[in-house]
Structures are given as structure tokens and as C-alpha cells.
Amino acid sequence: MCDQRDLSTEESSDYSEAEVLPDSFPSAPAEPLPEFLLEPEDAFIVKNRPVQLRCRASPATQIYFKCNGEWVNQNDHVTRESLDQITGLVVREVDISVSRTQVEELFGLEDYWCQCVAWSSAGTTKSNRAYVRIAYLRKNFEQEPLGREVRLEQEVLLQCRPPEGMPTAEVDWLKNEDVIDPSQDSNFLITIDHDLIIKQARLSDTANYTCMARNVVAKRRSSTATLIIYVSGGWSSWTEWSECNAQCGRGWQRRTRSCTNPAPLNGGAFCEGPPFQRVTCTTLCPVDGGWTEWAKWSACGTECTHWRSRECQAPPPRNGGKHCSGSMMESKNCTEGLCTRNKKISIEHASHPLAPGMGVAVYAGLVVALLLCVILALCVGGLAYRRRRRHLHGDITDSSSALTTAFHPGNYKPPRQDNPHHLHPSAPPDLTATAGAFRGPLFSLQHGVNDSPHKIPMTTSPLLDPLPSLKIKVYNASTLSSLELPADMCSGDGEILSLKSVGTVGREREYHSHTLSREPGLSTSATLGNLGGRLTIANTGVSLLVPPGTIPQGKFYEMYLIINKWDRTTLPSEGSQTVLSPVVSCGPSGMLLNRPVVLTLPHCAQLDTPTPDWTLTLKTQTHQGGWEEVLTVGEETLSSPCYLQLEEECCHVLMEQLGTYGLVGQSCPPQPACKRLQLALFAPRAPCLSLDYSLRIYCIHDTPHALKEVLDLERSLGGVLLEDPKPLLFKDSYHNLRLSIHDIPHTHWRSKLLAKYQEIPFYHIWSGSQRPLHCTFGLERGSLAVSQLACKICVRQVEGEGQIFQLHTDIQETLPPHSPLPSGGTCLPSSQVGPYAFRLPDSIRQKICASLDAPSARGCDWRLLARSLGFDRYLNYFATKPSPTGVLLDLWEACHQGDADLVSLATALEEMGKKHFGFLRLITLLRDETLSLLTGP
């Protein structure tokens, strides 16, 4: 019972609790702020067609447009209302139409804009502004592409500036009406400035190119630019020499080549030079044999006959001549028929012996005949030998050639076997040197101990007396000095070789006379001998060091050093390469050197980056005017003929063959390389008597020679340098150099420049093919009373570095000439002869060489000296020399030509760790020599 009562009690309590109601029910959720499902977008009015702006918001009780801060009339709205099936919220959408007239009626700097505003019970929400602009596209291009003719594999730049338009026009390039897609052809590149770059011109790139601009309004086409890719002709290999055209005596041999490697195409230049070569030849004439006189008859023999003989030796047949016709021997009966040849007679004769005196007569006749034959053979052989010798001597030299060469001494070096352009081996060396500047009778050449086996003496006549004395003149552009040599030096085994003007065969002579013309300030020369010397072109950074012993003892050469002008020589750069140094000729080009000389060239490559950005190549010019690689830095081998020591602003070339050299380079991926440029600002020399005024800015290589060239040019034009040149790093990035002028006082001055800026194309600067490059800013002052000019000139590479000139000048005030000394262009003598050209005394030099040339087990030899001096990039070059230490010291002399820093050499030797007395004595001698140089006598 208790259990049932308790259960009923529990059930009643549960029911009573279920009947209890809460005090209040929750209200419906609040309506959120409107959210834009579609916002109005920017639009362009094309011609007179209005644009539609639309927006959509949810939840929204009302939605309207506001344009330029004013509400749009309600009647201009087109409103649509719907219900979102998912959320159940009200969605409102509204459209308005904006006409061209509404946009044009707006005054002010701001464009026409509209904004959508939506309401709900929770508040309002605004959309983004949508701008409405009138679309247009001008008809005329700001810059149209121009047709060009370019060489095969050259880089091509076609420029295009589209017409002004709204929205900004998009640019496409058409090649023969087909759109160019750089993603399909990697040889094409379209820059952000809409220029078309063809990285390497191909024959298939010869076409008509059109720049097409388009936007929502229209399309515009530029004028068609015709691009012609031409191929300059190249010579094929020489054919073999033909047979001598003379069957007997002196004649000609000929070989030919054709301009088919490649053949000129599309107006390319024809090959320079002759299509054939001709040399003299001598064909030995055939000599038919002739019989000598018959010998005397022999004694009568036992068979009643006697005989006689003759030989085919008058003359003997030579050079393919016919042999004598007829018999060599003749016999006949010696008894006039009295002797009968039969068996009986023979038996009778055999049975009766000869008379006692008859046998002696027979044998004596045979001996006499034999002696006559021997004597005759010796005479004929001697005659043939004399004729053969006279014939051979006639092939070597004749009187006419000896007279025309005026007995000039000359050295002949056989051509290299690897040279595809060498002459036929039978061709004689060119010894047609022009007359020298020496006075007095000519003298003969005498072979010395050190003479090369390739030197050919032209005469050994004792009739030519030696010179009693000789005055050697040292020539250069500005000074003239002389050096007296003792008479005994000239009268012994001396040899003077005047190579002031070296001629070559045919066209090569004309070529050298054109390219090696000496300009004032760009060349120097001196007559050097075994003591050596140094040639320096002042304020250019170019020099040539000729170490002692380079020229054989007793010989003298007139050596020259010339900087080739850019408009008179072909440049060594090809493809993406750029010229980094002046092109320099040193000579004479055919002289033999006992040891390397050092040629110093300034360069403008930026080398201070931690990773190598450059691939540097040294090139030399061939006799035909082309260029060939000598070495690439970092890729030297044992067969490399040179060694190149690279410094930040110059390079030193150790070489054993004189000629024309230049340094080129190209970027080494992935980093683009940089060239060091200089910006020089010039103005007319005061006082200025005209209303017009011009400012010229030159963009040149950062080398002493380039700045000297511009200073000389402006001096001839009457210009003056306003301030020191500013440096600029120019990157290999295909971006142009942009120049602009700012902050001109417009109350007194007016700029004549129509555009905002000027540009120098990238490839003009990078290739180095046009010198010097400059831009001119033309200004005009309001009256002659205006004399003060203040402005800024900005020069920068697009997306690169730049410089700003702050100009404050009085154009009526005469300024002193501003001529800064170029870096590396210290005032050194133009030519130094003998020991005065070297900082290291010869006695100390010989002791250092004797101490370090021999290999050392501890490594304290010339290799450690090379590492101490920083000359250890390729030690195998020095290892092949008879005295590696001497070559290292020659290179040290070239690197320290201006400072004479013997202390640095002494310190390098001291750090090597040689502790024996002799080596420490060398260090002491070096320090004493340095002290004497600093304190003077």
C-alpha cells in the first residue's frame, strides 16, 4: 500500500510542475543591417550611349542612388523587390541610367561618381563609389615604330607609344598581320612601355611590324615598320694553290675564295678584301740530255773490232727533260776487212800468240780511255753543280727585289699553323718597310748569339760601313727628347729596325694606315732596346711596360701605343656583349719578344659584387679587320697565350704578341651585370650674348680615356664643365636612360623641350657602339638682363639608379676651366726608357729571382709570392716561363706604376716566412731603396 501511495504522489507532483507557465515569451530576432549583394561598378560612356548602374541589397526596405553627393530623383530609379527563399529576407534591386550629358555638366576636379544607399529597420548601408567616365581614344600615336635594317643576331628595339585614351589603351604587336605572343616565341619581349624587343634577329624576323592600340571605344593602328634582317657576306676558306702557270721559269700561283660563308643577303655588305691571292713561283725548266764527244777508239781486239763510247752528260737530262737518243757505244772492224771471222782463222789466231809488244799497247790504250772518261765525268758533274747553285740563288733573291727594298733589315716570323688565313708556304715574307728616320749610311746585319733562327739577313755586304754614331728620338704627342747611344754599340753586332710605318701586302697596307693613324693625345712612341721601358698615354690609363731583356741585346725597335678612335675601327662586341675598354694598338705587330710585355687597359665593369656578374673576354684584331677571342677570364688553359690580371678599374695583360686588343663582357646569369658610367654636365662658355641657352649632359664610360675625349670635344665646341662628373651604375635590364629637367624659374626662363623627358635607348649605351652619347636641354630666357639660372636635372635608368644635378650658375660670369684629373690618369711621363722606367732596382730584382725561381719543398718560392701579391688566379701561366718570379715582378711593376710602393713588396716578401740571412737582406735593401726614393738625393 505504501508503495502505491508514494507512486501516486510522485505522478501528481510531476503533473503540477508541467502546468506552470513562464513569465514572458522571447521576442522575434531584430532585423540586421542591409548587406549589398551587388555593388555598382565603374563604367565608361562610349559615344552617346548611357550606362546602367545597378545595386542589390538584403534586407532592405528602401534603396536609392546618390550621385556626386546629391540624391537621384526617385522617378529615375527602376526598383525590383523579391524574397530570398533561404533566409526569407526582402531583397531589393535598383537601376539607374547615367547619360553623357550628366557627366559633361559636372564641373570640378573629381570624376562623376554614384553610390547606392540601402535602409532597413536596423539602419543604413552605403556601397562603394562607382565612377562614370567618358571613353575616348586619340587618333595619333605619341610614337610610332620605325623601319630598320639590322644585322643577323643583333638585338632589335621597336618603340611604340599608344594614343592617349580612357581607359588606357592596350597594345598588341602584329607581325605581318599576325599577333605576336611572347609566350609562344621567347625571342620576342614586350616591355611595360609597350616596346617590342627582338633578342636575336633571325632571317624569319624580316617582316612588317605594326603597333595596334585598342580600348572600349576603338582600335588604332600605327604606320607599318619594315624590319629587314641582313646578312653580311663572309669569306669561304681559301682553295689550294694552283699549279704554276709557267712551265719554265718565273710565273704565278693563284688561290681563290668566295663570298659564300655566308653569302650576303637582304642588302648585307659584300666581303671586304680580294677574292683571290697571287704569289710568284718558279718552275725549273726541263733540260734535254746531250751526248758528249765520242771517246777515242779502243785498241783492236782479238775479234778484229775496236770500240768507242760516249755519255749523256752534255748536259745530263734534268727536270723531266728527254734522255739522249742513240747508242752509248759504237764498234767497227779495225782491220779494214783483212780479218776473217771464221772458226779456222780463230783457231789459227789462237794457236799463234801475240807479238811481244802488242799486248802492252792494248792495255795502255784501255787505261788511257778509262782516265779520259773519269775526267770528263768530273767536268760535267762540276758544271751541273755550278748551274744548280746559281739557279737556287736566283730563287732566293734577285737584283730588282734587293734594290726595291733598299737593303732594309727585317725579321720574318713563320705563320702559325692554326691560322686559316696564312699565306702559302712558298710566299715570300713582306719586307717592304718604308724608309726610317735614321741618318747616315746603311750598315749590314750581323747575327748575334741571341738571334732567332727565323730572322733573315737581307745583305752581308762588307761595302756598307757601320754608323759612326746614332741619335735615337723618342716620339710622343707633346714632347720630344733624344737619347745618345755610343758609337761602339752601333758598329758591333747592333741592329736597328725602323718600324715606324709597317706596310703589308695589298689591302692590308691600306687597312693599317687607316686604323693606326696617330691622333694628338691618343698615341705615343719610343725607340726601346734591351734595357726596356714604358709607354704611357697621359690621362688615359693606357700604358705598355716592356721589361728589361724583352728585346734582344744590341737590337732597337721603335715601339708605339695608340688608342683607336671609335669612328675608325670595328668594335669587338658581338650579340649581347658590351665594350668595356678602349681599343688599343701596340706594336710593331711582327716583332719577336724574349719575355712577355704588360699592357694596361682601363675598364668600366662593376666588379664589387660578391657573386660574379660578368663573363669577361679579351679579343684581338686580325689582319683582315675581324676579331677573335684570346682568352676568357676564368677559363684559361695551358694553351692560352696571355694572362689577364683584373682590378676594379683596370686590367693588366701579359702577352708575347703585339697587336690590337680590347676587353668585352656580357652578363653572367642569373644576376644582371652593371657598367660604371659617368654623367658630365656642360654649358656654353660665358658670357652668353643670346637669349638661347643650352645644357648638354654626356653619358660616357667611367674610364679616364672616355672623359678626356669628351673634355677635348667640348673644348673645341666652346663648352665648359659645370661640376665634377657624377657616377651612375647602368644595369643590363633593357631599360632606357631617362633625362628630365625640373624647377625651372618660369618667370624668367622657358624650356624648349616639348616632352616631359628625353631618353637614350638602352642598346645605344650597352653596346658602346656610339660615342659619346649626350642629350641637350634647350632653354630661352625672357630678356638679356636675366643672368641667374637655377634648376634640377634628373638622370636615371628606368627602374634603376639615378643622379640629380643641382644647378646654380650665373651665365654671364666667366668661370675658370673645370678640368678634373681622371681617376687613374696621374701625370706620368709619356715615355720612359731604361732603368728610369722601373721602380725595382735590377740588382735586387736578380737576387729575388735567384732566391724564388727554384721550387721549394716548404712552398716558399714564387708561388707563395704570387699568392701574397694576389696574382695566383692561374699559376700555370707563370710556371711555363723560364723565370716565373721575373714575370711576377713585371706584373707588379705594371700594377704600381704610379705609387712606387716598394714597401708593399718588401712586406709581401717578409710575410712569406723566409728567415735565412740572404732573404732578410733583400727586405732591408728594398726598404733602403724606398727610403731613398722618398727622401731624394
GROMACS .gro file of C-alpha atoms in nm, residues 393-695:
model
  303
  393HIS     CA    1  12.037   3.153 -10.552
  394GLY     CA    2  11.829   3.317 -10.820
  395ASP     CA    3  11.517   3.183 -10.649
  396ILE     CA    4  11.607   3.341 -10.317
  397THR     CA    5  11.679   3.696 -10.424
  398ASP     CA    6  11.737   3.894 -10.737
  399SER     CA    7  11.879   4.235 -10.802
  400SER     CA    8  11.545   4.407 -10.854
  401SER     CA    9  11.399   4.293 -10.521
  402ALA     CA   10  11.718   4.390 -10.338
  403LEU     CA   11  11.711   4.738 -10.486
  404THR     CA   12  11.344   4.799 -10.416
  405THR     CA   13  11.378   4.701 -10.051
  406ALA     CA   14  11.681   4.932 -10.015
  407PHE     CA   15  11.860   4.668  -9.800
  408HIS     CA   16  11.618   4.724  -9.512
  409PRO     CA   17  11.668   4.473  -9.233
  410GLY     CA   18  11.361   4.271  -9.147
  411ASN     CA   19  11.253   3.987  -8.926
  412TYR     CA   20  11.035   3.713  -9.058
  413LYS     CA   21  10.817   3.507  -8.833
  414PRO     CA   22  10.661   3.195  -8.994
  415PRO     CA   23  10.282   3.190  -8.983
  416ARG     CA   24  10.103   2.990  -8.720
  417GLN     CA   25   9.977   2.655  -8.839
  418ASP     CA   26   9.637   2.707  -8.682
  419ASN     CA   27   9.571   3.030  -8.870
  420PRO     CA   28   9.324   2.963  -9.152
  421HIS     CA   29   9.429   3.279  -9.335
  422HIS     CA   30   9.805   3.222  -9.361
  423LEU     CA   31   9.975   3.255  -9.693
  424HIS     CA   32  10.110   2.971  -9.897
  425PRO     CA   33  10.440   2.840  -9.762
  426SER     CA   34  10.612   2.942 -10.080
  427ALA     CA   35  10.505   3.305 -10.048
  428PRO     CA   36  10.797   3.532  -9.954
  429PRO     CA   37  10.777   3.743  -9.636
  430ASP     CA   38  10.671   4.105  -9.675
  431LEU     CA   39  10.981   4.315  -9.618
  432THR     CA   40  10.865   4.636  -9.787
  433ALA     CA   41  10.924   4.867  -9.491
  434THR     CA   42  10.924   5.237  -9.554
  435ALA     CA   43  11.235   5.443  -9.508
  436GLY     CA   44  11.336   5.503  -9.146
  437ALA     CA   45  11.430   5.823  -8.973
  438PHE     CA   46  11.800   5.737  -8.935
  439ARG     CA   47  12.071   5.945  -9.096
  440GLY     CA   48  12.399   5.813  -9.225
  441PRO     CA   49  12.499   5.520  -9.446
  442LEU     CA   50  12.323   5.186  -9.416
  443PHE     CA   51  12.504   4.902  -9.247
  444SER     CA   52  12.480   4.528  -9.268
  445LEU     CA   53  12.313   4.293  -9.023
  446GLN     CA   54  12.533   4.066  -8.817
  447HIS     CA   55  12.400   3.758  -8.647
  448GLY     CA   56  12.437   3.774  -8.271
  449VAL     CA   57  12.429   3.499  -8.017
  450ASN     CA   58  12.066   3.556  -7.927
  451ASP     CA   59  11.936   3.594  -8.283
  452SER     CA   60  11.627   3.393  -8.363
  453PRO     CA   61  11.666   3.127  -8.636
  454HIS     CA   62  11.370   3.286  -8.813
  455LYS     CA   63  11.550   3.617  -8.878
  456ILE     CA   64  11.660   3.653  -9.240
  457PRO     CA   65  11.952   3.891  -9.310
  458MET     CA   66  11.892   4.080  -9.631
  459THR     CA   67  12.260   4.151  -9.703
  460THR     CA   68  12.606   4.082  -9.563
  461SER     CA   69  12.795   4.313  -9.794
  462PRO     CA   70  13.120   4.444  -9.644
  463LEU     CA   71  13.088   4.758  -9.859
  464LEU     CA   72  12.826   4.908  -9.625
  465ASP     CA   73  13.003   5.094  -9.346
  466PRO     CA   74  12.866   5.096  -8.988
  467LEU     CA   75  12.715   5.410  -8.845
  468PRO     CA   76  12.967   5.624  -8.659
  469SER     CA   77  12.705   5.742  -8.408
  470LEU     CA   78  12.331   5.726  -8.367
  471LYS     CA   79  12.074   5.961  -8.214
  472ILE     CA   80  11.753   5.786  -8.116
  473LYS     CA   81  11.448   6.008  -8.098
  474VAL     CA   82  11.160   5.939  -7.860
  475TYR     CA   83  10.837   6.049  -8.021
  476ASN     CA   84  10.509   6.137  -7.850
  477ALA     CA   85  10.222   6.376  -7.889
  478SER     CA   86  10.356   6.662  -7.678
  479THR     CA   87  10.728   6.626  -7.602
  480LEU     CA   88  11.043   6.547  -7.800
  481SER     CA   89  11.353   6.415  -7.633
  482SER     CA   90  11.663   6.236  -7.758
  483LEU     CA   91  11.896   5.970  -7.628
  484GLU     CA   92  12.258   5.940  -7.744
  485LEU     CA   93  12.400   5.592  -7.790
  486PRO     CA   94  12.773   5.520  -7.805
  487ALA     CA   95  12.923   5.453  -8.143
  488ASP     CA   96  13.069   5.117  -8.043
  489MET     CA   97  12.723   4.986  -7.962
  490CYS     CA   98  12.611   5.061  -8.315
  491SER     CA   99  12.918   4.938  -8.500
  492GLY     CA  100  12.936   4.593  -8.341
  493ASP     CA  101  12.657   4.344  -8.375
  494GLY     CA  102  12.388   4.607  -8.337
  495GLU     CA  103  12.074   4.602  -8.539
  496ILE     CA  104  11.840   4.896  -8.585
  497LEU     CA  105  11.496   4.806  -8.710
  498SER     CA  106  11.286   5.106  -8.805
  499LEU     CA  107  10.924   5.003  -8.788
  500LYS     CA  108  10.775   5.346  -8.777
  501SER     CA  109  10.548   5.259  -9.070
  502VAL     CA  110  10.496   4.888  -9.128
  503GLY     CA  111  10.348   4.805  -9.466
  504THR     CA  112  10.167   4.485  -9.558
  505VAL     CA  113  10.061   4.330  -9.880
  506GLY     CA  114   9.791   4.500 -10.085
  507ARG     CA  115   9.479   4.579  -9.894
  508GLU     CA  116   9.631   4.511  -9.552
  509ARG     CA  117   9.868   4.805  -9.601
  510GLU     CA  118   9.576   5.039  -9.662
  511TYR     CA  119   9.388   4.894  -9.366
  512HIS     CA  120   9.670   4.960  -9.117
  513SER     CA  121   9.734   5.308  -9.247
  514HIS     CA  122   9.371   5.385  -9.182
  515THR     CA  123   9.323   5.236  -8.838
  516LEU     CA  124   9.662   5.318  -8.688
  517SER     CA  125   9.662   5.689  -8.763
  518ARG     CA  126   9.810   5.875  -8.468
  519GLU     CA  127   9.593   6.142  -8.308
  520PRO     CA  128   9.740   6.406  -8.074
  521GLY     CA  129   9.694   6.293  -7.716
  522LEU     CA  130   9.591   5.939  -7.819
  523SER     CA  131   9.931   5.792  -7.909
  524THR     CA  132  10.293   5.774  -7.807
  525SER     CA  133  10.607   5.600  -7.933
  526ALA     CA  134  10.967   5.546  -7.831
  527THR     CA  135  11.273   5.361  -7.951
  528LEU     CA  136  11.350   5.087  -7.698
  529GLY     CA  137  11.631   4.838  -7.663
  530ASN     CA  138  11.740   4.561  -7.429
  531LEU     CA  139  11.702   4.785  -7.120
  532GLY     CA  140  11.325   4.810  -7.181
  533GLY     CA  141  11.100   5.099  -7.092
  534ARG     CA  142  10.742   5.213  -7.050
  535LEU     CA  143  10.499   5.385  -7.290
  536THR     CA  144  10.215   5.584  -7.131
  537ILE     CA  145   9.939   5.787  -7.296
  538ALA     CA  146   9.881   6.070  -7.050
  539ASN     CA  147   9.545   6.098  -6.867
  540THR     CA  148   9.400   5.785  -7.033
  541GLY     CA  149   9.508   5.500  -6.804
  542VAL     CA  150   9.665   5.317  -7.101
  543SER     CA  151  10.028   5.206  -7.079
  544LEU     CA  152  10.268   4.941  -7.210
  545LEU     CA  153  10.552   4.805  -6.992
  546VAL     CA  154  10.847   4.649  -7.179
  547PRO     CA  155  11.059   4.469  -6.916
  548PRO     CA  156  11.439   4.454  -6.938
  549GLY     CA  157  11.555   4.172  -7.163
  550THR     CA  158  11.238   4.167  -7.372
  551ILE     CA  159  11.428   4.299  -7.675
  552PRO     CA  160  11.743   4.103  -7.767
  553GLN     CA  161  12.076   4.256  -7.678
  554GLY     CA  162  12.201   4.505  -7.937
  555LYS     CA  163  11.866   4.548  -8.112
  556PHE     CA  164  11.637   4.852  -8.105
  557TYR     CA  165  11.273   4.878  -8.205
  558GLU     CA  166  11.057   5.185  -8.244
  559MET     CA  167  10.751   5.081  -8.043
  560TYR     CA  168  10.418   5.261  -8.043
  561LEU     CA  169  10.097   5.268  -7.838
  562ILE     CA  170   9.776   5.403  -7.995
  563ILE     CA  171   9.415   5.437  -7.874
  564ASN     CA  172   9.193   5.373  -8.175
  565LYS     CA  173   8.916   5.625  -8.229
  566TRP     CA  174   8.569   5.472  -8.223
  567ASP     CA  175   8.472   5.603  -8.566
  568ARG     CA  176   8.778   5.447  -8.729
  569THR     CA  177   8.766   5.087  -8.611
  570THR     CA  178   8.524   4.800  -8.587
  571LEU     CA  179   8.422   4.716  -8.233
  572PRO     CA  180   8.497   4.376  -8.078
  573SER     CA  181   8.148   4.330  -7.926
  574GLU     CA  182   7.907   4.073  -8.070
  575GLY     CA  183   7.546   3.991  -7.978
  576SER     CA  184   7.481   4.077  -7.614
  577GLN     CA  185   7.846   4.168  -7.546
  578THR     CA  186   7.943   4.521  -7.448
  579VAL     CA  187   8.271   4.706  -7.493
  580LEU     CA  188   8.438   4.773  -7.156
  581SER     CA  189   8.774   4.927  -7.250
  582PRO     CA  190   8.927   5.141  -7.522
  583VAL     CA  191   9.057   4.956  -7.827
  584VAL     CA  192   9.436   4.986  -7.812
  585SER     CA  193   9.704   4.900  -8.070
  586CYS     CA  194  10.063   4.833  -7.967
  587GLY     CA  195  10.341   4.740  -8.197
  588PRO     CA  196  10.520   4.675  -8.419
  589SER     CA  197  10.299   4.369  -8.456
  590GLY     CA  198  10.563   4.139  -8.601
  591MET     CA  199  10.850   4.181  -8.355
  592LEU     CA  200  10.988   3.889  -8.158
  593LEU     CA  201  10.980   3.916  -7.777
  594ASN     CA  202  11.205   3.726  -7.537
  595ARG     CA  203  10.957   3.768  -7.250
  596PRO     CA  204  10.601   3.898  -7.200
  597VAL     CA  205  10.515   4.269  -7.203
  598VAL     CA  206  10.234   4.415  -6.988
  599LEU     CA  207   9.951   4.615  -7.149
  600THR     CA  208   9.734   4.813  -6.903
  601LEU     CA  209   9.375   4.895  -7.007
  602PRO     CA  210   9.111   5.083  -6.803
  603HIS     CA  211   8.764   4.927  -6.797
  604CYS     CA  212   8.415   5.023  -6.676
  605ALA     CA  213   8.284   4.690  -6.544
  606GLN     CA  214   8.139   4.697  -6.191
  607LEU     CA  215   8.321   4.418  -6.006
  608ASP     CA  216   8.248   4.477  -5.635
  609THR     CA  217   7.953   4.234  -5.616
  610PRO     CA  218   8.001   3.915  -5.408
  611THR     CA  219   7.892   3.691  -5.699
  612PRO     CA  220   8.045   3.712  -6.050
  613ASP     CA  221   7.811   3.905  -6.278
  614TRP     CA  222   8.043   3.930  -6.578
  615THR     CA  223   8.185   3.697  -6.838
  616LEU     CA  224   8.494   3.892  -6.949
  617THR     CA  225   8.673   3.818  -7.277
  618LEU     CA  226   8.995   3.965  -7.422
  619LYS     CA  227   8.985   3.996  -7.801
  620THR     CA  228   9.246   4.078  -8.064
  621GLN     CA  229   9.201   4.211  -8.416
  622THR     CA  230   9.321   4.007  -8.711
  623HIS     CA  231   9.495   4.147  -9.020
  624GLN     CA  232   9.165   4.119  -9.208
  625GLY     CA  233   8.993   4.352  -8.957
  626GLY     CA  234   8.786   4.086  -8.778
  627TRP     CA  235   8.805   4.000  -8.409
  628GLU     CA  236   8.894   3.671  -8.243
  629GLU     CA  237   8.894   3.568  -7.877
  630VAL     CA  238   9.227   3.546  -7.698
  631LEU     CA  239   9.104   3.427  -7.359
  632THR     CA  240   8.800   3.428  -7.132
  633VAL     CA  241   8.873   3.515  -6.768
  634GLY     CA  242   8.841   3.203  -6.555
  635GLU     CA  243   8.864   2.963  -6.850
  636GLU     CA  244   9.241   2.975  -6.914
  637THR     CA  245   9.428   2.666  -7.029
  638LEU     CA  246   9.794   2.584  -7.089
  639SER     CA  247   9.748   2.694  -7.450
  640SER     CA  248   9.623   3.041  -7.352
  641PRO     CA  249   9.871   3.294  -7.498
  642CYS     CA  250   9.801   3.565  -7.237
  643TYR     CA  251   9.733   3.621  -6.869
  644LEU     CA  252   9.487   3.889  -6.754
  645GLN     CA  253   9.515   4.041  -6.405
  646LEU     CA  254   9.183   4.208  -6.324
  647GLU     CA  255   9.146   4.506  -6.088
  648GLU     CA  256   8.844   4.720  -6.004
  649GLU     CA  257   8.918   4.995  -6.257
  650CYS     CA  258   9.176   4.845  -6.495
  651CYS     CA  259   9.324   4.520  -6.618
  652HIS     CA  260   9.683   4.420  -6.694
  653VAL     CA  261   9.751   4.183  -6.984
  654LEU     CA  262  10.071   3.978  -7.000
  655MET     CA  263  10.128   3.891  -7.367
  656GLU     CA  264  10.403   3.791  -7.607
  657GLN     CA  265  10.237   3.905  -7.932
  658LEU     CA  266  10.178   4.276  -8.001
  659GLY     CA  267   9.865   4.385  -8.186
  660THR     CA  268   9.523   4.545  -8.131
  661TYR     CA  269   9.332   4.442  -7.817
  662GLY     CA  270   9.003   4.523  -7.643
  663LEU     CA  271   8.807   4.394  -7.340
  664VAL     CA  272   8.441   4.297  -7.381
  665GLY     CA  273   8.191   4.140  -7.143
  666GLN     CA  274   7.838   4.011  -7.106
  667SER     CA  275   7.607   3.938  -6.815
  668CYS     CA  276   7.654   3.610  -6.633
  669PRO     CA  277   7.309   3.474  -6.530
  670PRO     CA  278   7.119   3.492  -6.308
  671GLN     CA  279   7.226   3.840  -6.193
  672PRO     CA  280   7.240   4.125  -6.448
  673ALA     CA  281   7.578   4.294  -6.477
  674CYS     CA  282   7.638   4.668  -6.428
  675LYS     CA  283   7.859   4.913  -6.616
  676ARG     CA  284   8.012   5.214  -6.448
  677LEU     CA  285   7.912   5.532  -6.632
  678GLN     CA  286   7.991   5.900  -6.580
  679LEU     CA  287   7.748   6.189  -6.628
  680ALA     CA  288   7.915   6.515  -6.730
  681LEU     CA  289   7.721   6.846  -6.747
  682PHE     CA  290   7.842   7.115  -6.989
  683ALA     CA  291   7.722   7.466  -7.077
  684PRO     CA  292   7.837   7.738  -7.321
  685ARG     CA  293   8.133   7.943  -7.211
  686ALA     CA  294   8.036   8.280  -7.057
  687PRO     CA  295   7.940   8.548  -7.133
  688CYS     CA  296   7.622   8.441  -7.311
  689LEU     CA  297   7.508   8.708  -7.561
  690SER     CA  298   7.198   8.528  -7.687
  691LEU     CA  299   6.857   8.458  -7.541
  692ASP     CA  300   6.905   8.090  -7.612
  693TYR     CA  301   7.099   7.875  -7.367
  694SER     CA  302   7.169   7.503  -7.378
  695LEU     CA  303   7.277   7.242  -7.124
   0.00000   0.00000   0.00000
